[in-house]
GROMACS .gro file of C-alpha atoms in nm:
model
  220
    1MET     CA    1   0.614   2.538  -5.421
    2SER     CA    2   0.974   2.620  -5.513
    3PRO     CA    3   1.205   2.347  -5.653
    4ARG     CA    4   1.418   2.349  -5.339
    5ARG     CA    5   1.113   2.308  -5.118
    6GLU     CA    6   0.992   2.020  -5.337
    7PHE     CA    7   1.335   1.861  -5.308
    8ALA     CA    8   1.334   1.893  -4.929
    9THR     CA    9   0.981   1.752  -4.901
   10ALA     CA   10   1.060   1.451  -5.121
   11ALA     CA   11   1.382   1.382  -4.928
   12LEU     CA   12   1.192   1.397  -4.598
   13MET     CA   13   0.931   1.155  -4.732
   14CYS     CA   14   1.207   0.914  -4.836
   15ALA     CA   15   1.375   0.933  -4.497
   16VAL     CA   16   1.052   0.877  -4.303
   17GLY     CA   17   0.927   0.600  -4.532
   18ALA     CA   18   1.249   0.400  -4.549
   19GLY     CA   19   1.325   0.464  -4.182
   20SER     CA   20   0.983   0.335  -4.079
   21ALA     CA   21   1.041   0.010  -4.268
   22VAL     CA   22   1.381  -0.036  -4.103
   23VAL     CA   23   1.253   0.035  -3.752
   24ALA     CA   24   0.941  -0.179  -3.792
   25GLY     CA   25   1.144  -0.472  -3.927
   26GLY     CA   26   1.288  -0.545  -3.585
   27ARG     CA   27   0.954  -0.527  -3.402
   28SER     CA   28   0.693  -0.794  -3.336
   29TRP     CA   29   0.446  -0.821  -3.623
   30ALA     CA   30   0.231  -1.102  -3.484
   31THR     CA   31   0.180  -1.327  -3.183
   32VAL     CA   32   0.083  -1.693  -3.202
   33ARG     CA   33  -0.103  -1.836  -2.901
   34ALA     CA   34  -0.169  -2.205  -2.839
   35THR     CA   35  -0.379  -2.338  -2.550
   36ASP     CA   36  -0.416  -2.709  -2.635
   37THR     CA   37  -0.050  -2.795  -2.576
   38ILE     CA   38   0.092  -2.936  -2.253
   39THR     CA   39   0.160  -2.581  -2.142
   40PRO     CA   40   0.006  -2.271  -2.303
   41LEU     CA   41   0.241  -2.110  -2.554
   42SER     CA   42   0.274  -1.754  -2.676
   43GLN     CA   43   0.526  -1.693  -2.951
   44HIS     CA   44   0.616  -1.353  -3.096
   45VAL     CA   45   0.751  -1.323  -3.450
   46THR     CA   46   0.920  -1.012  -3.585
   47GLY     CA   47   0.907  -0.858  -3.927
   48ARG     CA   48   1.264  -0.968  -3.994
   49GLU     CA   49   1.164  -1.328  -3.924
   50LEU     CA   50   0.847  -1.312  -4.135
   51THR     CA   51   1.011  -1.145  -4.434
   52ALA     CA   52   1.361  -1.015  -4.482
   53VAL     CA   53   1.259  -0.832  -4.799
   54ALA     CA   54   1.089  -0.536  -4.632
   55LEU     CA   55   1.385  -0.467  -4.406
   56ALA     CA   56   1.638  -0.503  -4.688
   57LEU     CA   57   1.440  -0.268  -4.912
   58GLY     CA   58   1.417  -0.019  -4.625
   59TRP     CA   59   1.797  -0.006  -4.605
   60ALA     CA   60   1.810   0.024  -4.983
   61GLY     CA   61   1.572   0.319  -4.960
   62LEU     CA   62   1.805   0.496  -4.717
   63ALA     CA   63   2.095   0.435  -4.955
   64GLY     CA   64   1.882   0.577  -5.236
   65LEU     CA   65   1.823   0.887  -5.025
   66ALA     CA   66   2.199   0.946  -5.015
   67ALA     CA   67   2.215   0.898  -5.393
   68LEU     CA   68   1.934   1.152  -5.430
   69PHE     CA   69   2.159   1.427  -5.292
   70ALA     CA   70   2.458   1.320  -5.501
   71THR     CA   71   2.282   1.315  -5.841
   72ARG     CA   72   2.092   1.550  -6.064
   73GLY     CA   73   1.900   1.556  -6.391
   74ARG     CA   74   1.799   1.225  -6.548
   75VAL     CA   75   2.015   1.026  -6.309
   76ARG     CA   76   1.814   1.166  -6.019
   77ALA     CA   77   1.493   1.071  -6.200
   78ALA     CA   78   1.626   0.716  -6.232
   79VAL     CA   79   1.695   0.713  -5.858
   80GLY     CA   80   1.333   0.817  -5.804
   81CYS     CA   81   1.218   0.520  -6.014
   82LEU     CA   82   1.423   0.283  -5.796
   83LEU     CA   83   1.287   0.439  -5.478
   84ALA     CA   84   0.931   0.392  -5.605
   85LEU     CA   85   1.004   0.025  -5.672
   86PHE     CA   86   1.161  -0.016  -5.328
   87GLY     CA   87   0.855   0.136  -5.163
   88ALA     CA   88   0.615  -0.085  -5.358
   89GLY     CA   89   0.820  -0.390  -5.263
   90ILE     CA   90   0.811  -0.295  -4.894
   91GLY     CA   91   0.433  -0.251  -4.905
   92TYR     CA   92   0.374  -0.583  -5.079
   93ALA     CA   93   0.612  -0.777  -4.855
   94SER     CA   94   0.460  -0.627  -4.540
   95ALA     CA   95   0.104  -0.710  -4.641
   96THR     CA   96   0.177  -1.071  -4.739
   97ALA     CA   97   0.408  -1.148  -4.446
   98VAL     CA   98   0.128  -1.142  -4.187
   99ARG     CA   99  -0.083  -1.409  -4.352
  100ASP     CA  100  -0.179  -1.676  -4.102
  101THR     CA  101  -0.007  -1.955  -4.292
  102ASN     CA  102   0.322  -1.767  -4.304
  103VAL     CA  103   0.303  -1.659  -3.939
  104LEU     CA  104   0.222  -2.013  -3.819
  105ARG     CA  105   0.506  -2.160  -4.024
  106VAL     CA  106   0.764  -1.918  -3.883
  107ALA     CA  107   0.632  -1.955  -3.528
  108ALA     CA  108   0.643  -2.337  -3.555
  109GLU     CA  109   1.006  -2.318  -3.664
  110LYS     CA  110   1.085  -2.123  -3.349
  111SER     CA  111   0.870  -2.338  -3.115
  112PRO     CA  112   0.820  -2.700  -3.230
  113MET     CA  113   0.548  -2.744  -2.965
  114LEU     CA  114   0.318  -2.526  -3.175
  115ARG     CA  115   0.306  -2.800  -3.439
  116LEU     CA  116   0.106  -3.015  -3.198
  117ASP     CA  117  -0.173  -2.761  -3.175
  118GLY     CA  118  -0.396  -2.731  -3.478
  119ASP     CA  119  -0.598  -2.449  -3.323
  120ALA     CA  120  -0.320  -2.193  -3.271
  121VAL     CA  121  -0.445  -1.836  -3.294
  122VAL     CA  122  -0.260  -1.561  -3.482
  123GLN     CA  123  -0.287  -1.209  -3.345
  124PRO     CA  124  -0.126  -0.949  -3.575
  125ALA     CA  125   0.039  -0.646  -3.418
  126ALA     CA  126   0.046  -0.292  -3.558
  127TRP     CA  127   0.410  -0.279  -3.665
  128TRP     CA  128   0.346  -0.441  -4.001
  129ILE     CA  129   0.109  -0.152  -4.073
  130VAL     CA  130   0.391   0.092  -3.992
  131SER     CA  131   0.612  -0.090  -4.243
  132LEU     CA  132   0.334  -0.089  -4.501
  133ALA     CA  133   0.274   0.284  -4.455
  134GLY     CA  134   0.646   0.352  -4.480
  135GLY     CA  135   0.663   0.162  -4.807
  136LEU     CA  136   0.373   0.357  -4.952
  137LEU     CA  137   0.531   0.685  -4.844
  138LEU     CA  138   0.862   0.586  -5.001
  139ALA     CA  139   0.685   0.485  -5.323
  140ALA     CA  140   0.501   0.819  -5.338
  141ALA     CA  141   0.828   1.008  -5.288
  142GLY     CA  142   0.990   0.803  -5.563
  143VAL     CA  143   0.711   0.893  -5.806
  144ILE     CA  144   0.750   1.262  -5.723
  145ILE     CA  145   1.126   1.242  -5.779
  146LEU     CA  146   1.075   1.055  -6.106
  147LEU     CA  147   0.841   1.324  -6.238
  148ARG     CA  148   1.001   1.637  -6.091
  149GLY     CA  149   1.353   1.549  -5.978
  150ALA     CA  150   1.525   1.631  -6.307
  151ARG     CA  151   1.423   1.998  -6.264
  152TRP     CA  152   1.559   2.036  -5.913
  153PRO     CA  153   1.900   2.199  -5.856
  154GLY     CA  154   2.199   1.992  -5.752
  155MET     CA  155   2.394   2.023  -5.430
  156SER     CA  156   2.666   2.236  -5.591
  157ALA     CA  157   2.432   2.474  -5.773
  158ARG     CA  158   2.472   2.745  -5.511
  159TYR     CA  159   2.850   2.732  -5.517
  160GLU     CA  160   3.063   2.898  -5.782
  161THR     CA  161   3.384   2.765  -5.927
  162ALA     CA  162   3.681   2.852  -5.708
  163GLY     CA  163   3.895   3.131  -5.842
  164THR     CA  164   3.632   3.280  -6.075
  165GLY     CA  165   3.514   3.546  -5.831
  166GLY     CA  166   3.153   3.427  -5.859
  167ALA     CA  167   3.140   3.456  -6.239
  168ARG     CA  168   2.951   3.193  -6.432
  169GLU     CA  169   3.131   2.946  -6.653
  170GLY     CA  170   3.202   3.091  -6.995
  171THR     CA  171   3.193   3.454  -6.878
  172PRO     CA  172   3.512   3.641  -6.973
  173PRO     CA  173   3.707   3.781  -6.679
  174GLY     CA  174   3.663   4.149  -6.609
  175PRO     CA  175   3.937   4.411  -6.582
  176PRO     CA  176   4.172   4.390  -6.284
  177ARG     CA  177   4.066   4.576  -5.975
  178ALA     CA  178   4.224   4.905  -5.892
  179GLY     CA  179   4.536   4.863  -5.683
  180ALA     CA  180   4.565   4.491  -5.759
  181THR     CA  181   4.920   4.359  -5.784
  182THR     CA  182   5.016   4.252  -6.135
  183ARG     CA  183   5.268   3.969  -6.150
  184PRO     CA  184   5.443   3.839  -6.462
  185GLN     CA  185   5.306   3.515  -6.599
  186ASP     CA  186   5.511   3.198  -6.618
  187GLY     CA  187   5.569   3.241  -6.991
  188ASP     CA  188   5.693   3.604  -6.958
  189ALA     CA  189   6.039   3.534  -6.817
  190SER     CA  190   6.214   3.778  -7.051
  191THR     CA  191   6.011   4.071  -6.917
  192LEU     CA  192   6.098   3.967  -6.561
  193TRP     CA  193   6.472   3.966  -6.632
  194LYS     CA  194   6.458   4.300  -6.815
  195SER     CA  195   6.283   4.456  -6.513
  196LEU     CA  196   6.549   4.320  -6.279
  197ASP     CA  197   6.828   4.454  -6.505
  198ARG     CA  198   6.674   4.803  -6.488
  199GLY     CA  199   6.662   4.776  -6.109
  200GLU     CA  200   6.281   4.768  -6.099
  201ASP     CA  201   6.064   4.552  -5.880
  202PRO     CA  202   5.849   4.344  -6.120
  203THR     CA  203   5.582   4.292  -5.853
  204LEU     CA  204   5.496   4.662  -5.834
  205THR     CA  205   5.202   4.803  -6.023
  206PRO     CA  206   5.243   5.111  -6.249
  207ALA     CA  207   5.066   5.319  -5.985
  208ASP     CA  208   5.322   5.210  -5.723
  209ARG     CA  209   5.610   5.303  -5.954
  210ASP     CA  210   5.459   5.648  -6.018
  211ASP     CA  211   5.422   5.708  -5.644
  212GLY     CA  212   5.783   5.600  -5.588
  213GLY     CA  213   5.914   5.831  -5.858
  214ALA     CA  214   5.720   6.123  -5.717
  215ARG     CA  215   5.868   6.066  -5.371
  216GLU     CA  216   6.221   6.055  -5.515
  217LYS     CA  217   6.167   6.388  -5.688
  218GLU     CA  218   6.040   6.546  -5.367
  219GLU     CA  219   6.345   6.422  -5.178
  220HIS     CA  220   6.578   6.578  -5.434
   0.00000   0.00000   0.00000
């Protein structure tokens, strides 16, 4: 696989992993049902309510994705290390957030009536698994970037420095193209004035002057 293809694959993994954690954070991760209260209760709790860490690290992963495109070399490898840590944190937070004790505590804070029922049942949903999978995917992408990212080209690698005509840095400029207009440099003012005193146009090339002289001779 070429370096650019590796780069694109790792970036896609980061986007999917971090994006999954962000999307799943706003969904219902568990439902608490109580039947021994005055009226049966059913309380949904979201990932954001169970743990704010997974959602925050998901946003951090998306920010790290932007930094991935703006860096190169060892700095990019350091970004990969951070992304791996973000992904591991998302996975750990997602797995621990759906413990019954944590879910019951959060649900009781939302519905005080649940505190009267000691037999409330916790029914986890599938969105915490989506967040967990996204964290693992982000962590895997971070490891790949840490190990391989320093070898990948930067965003500006395909562009050449403006005004160099595509030449690499340090390469001496080639001879002027045929027919190109030669203008005096800023430090050659004396030559400019001498040309004006002789009645010559300093912007003309030697070839233009030769053609002009030949036409004058033909007219005479």
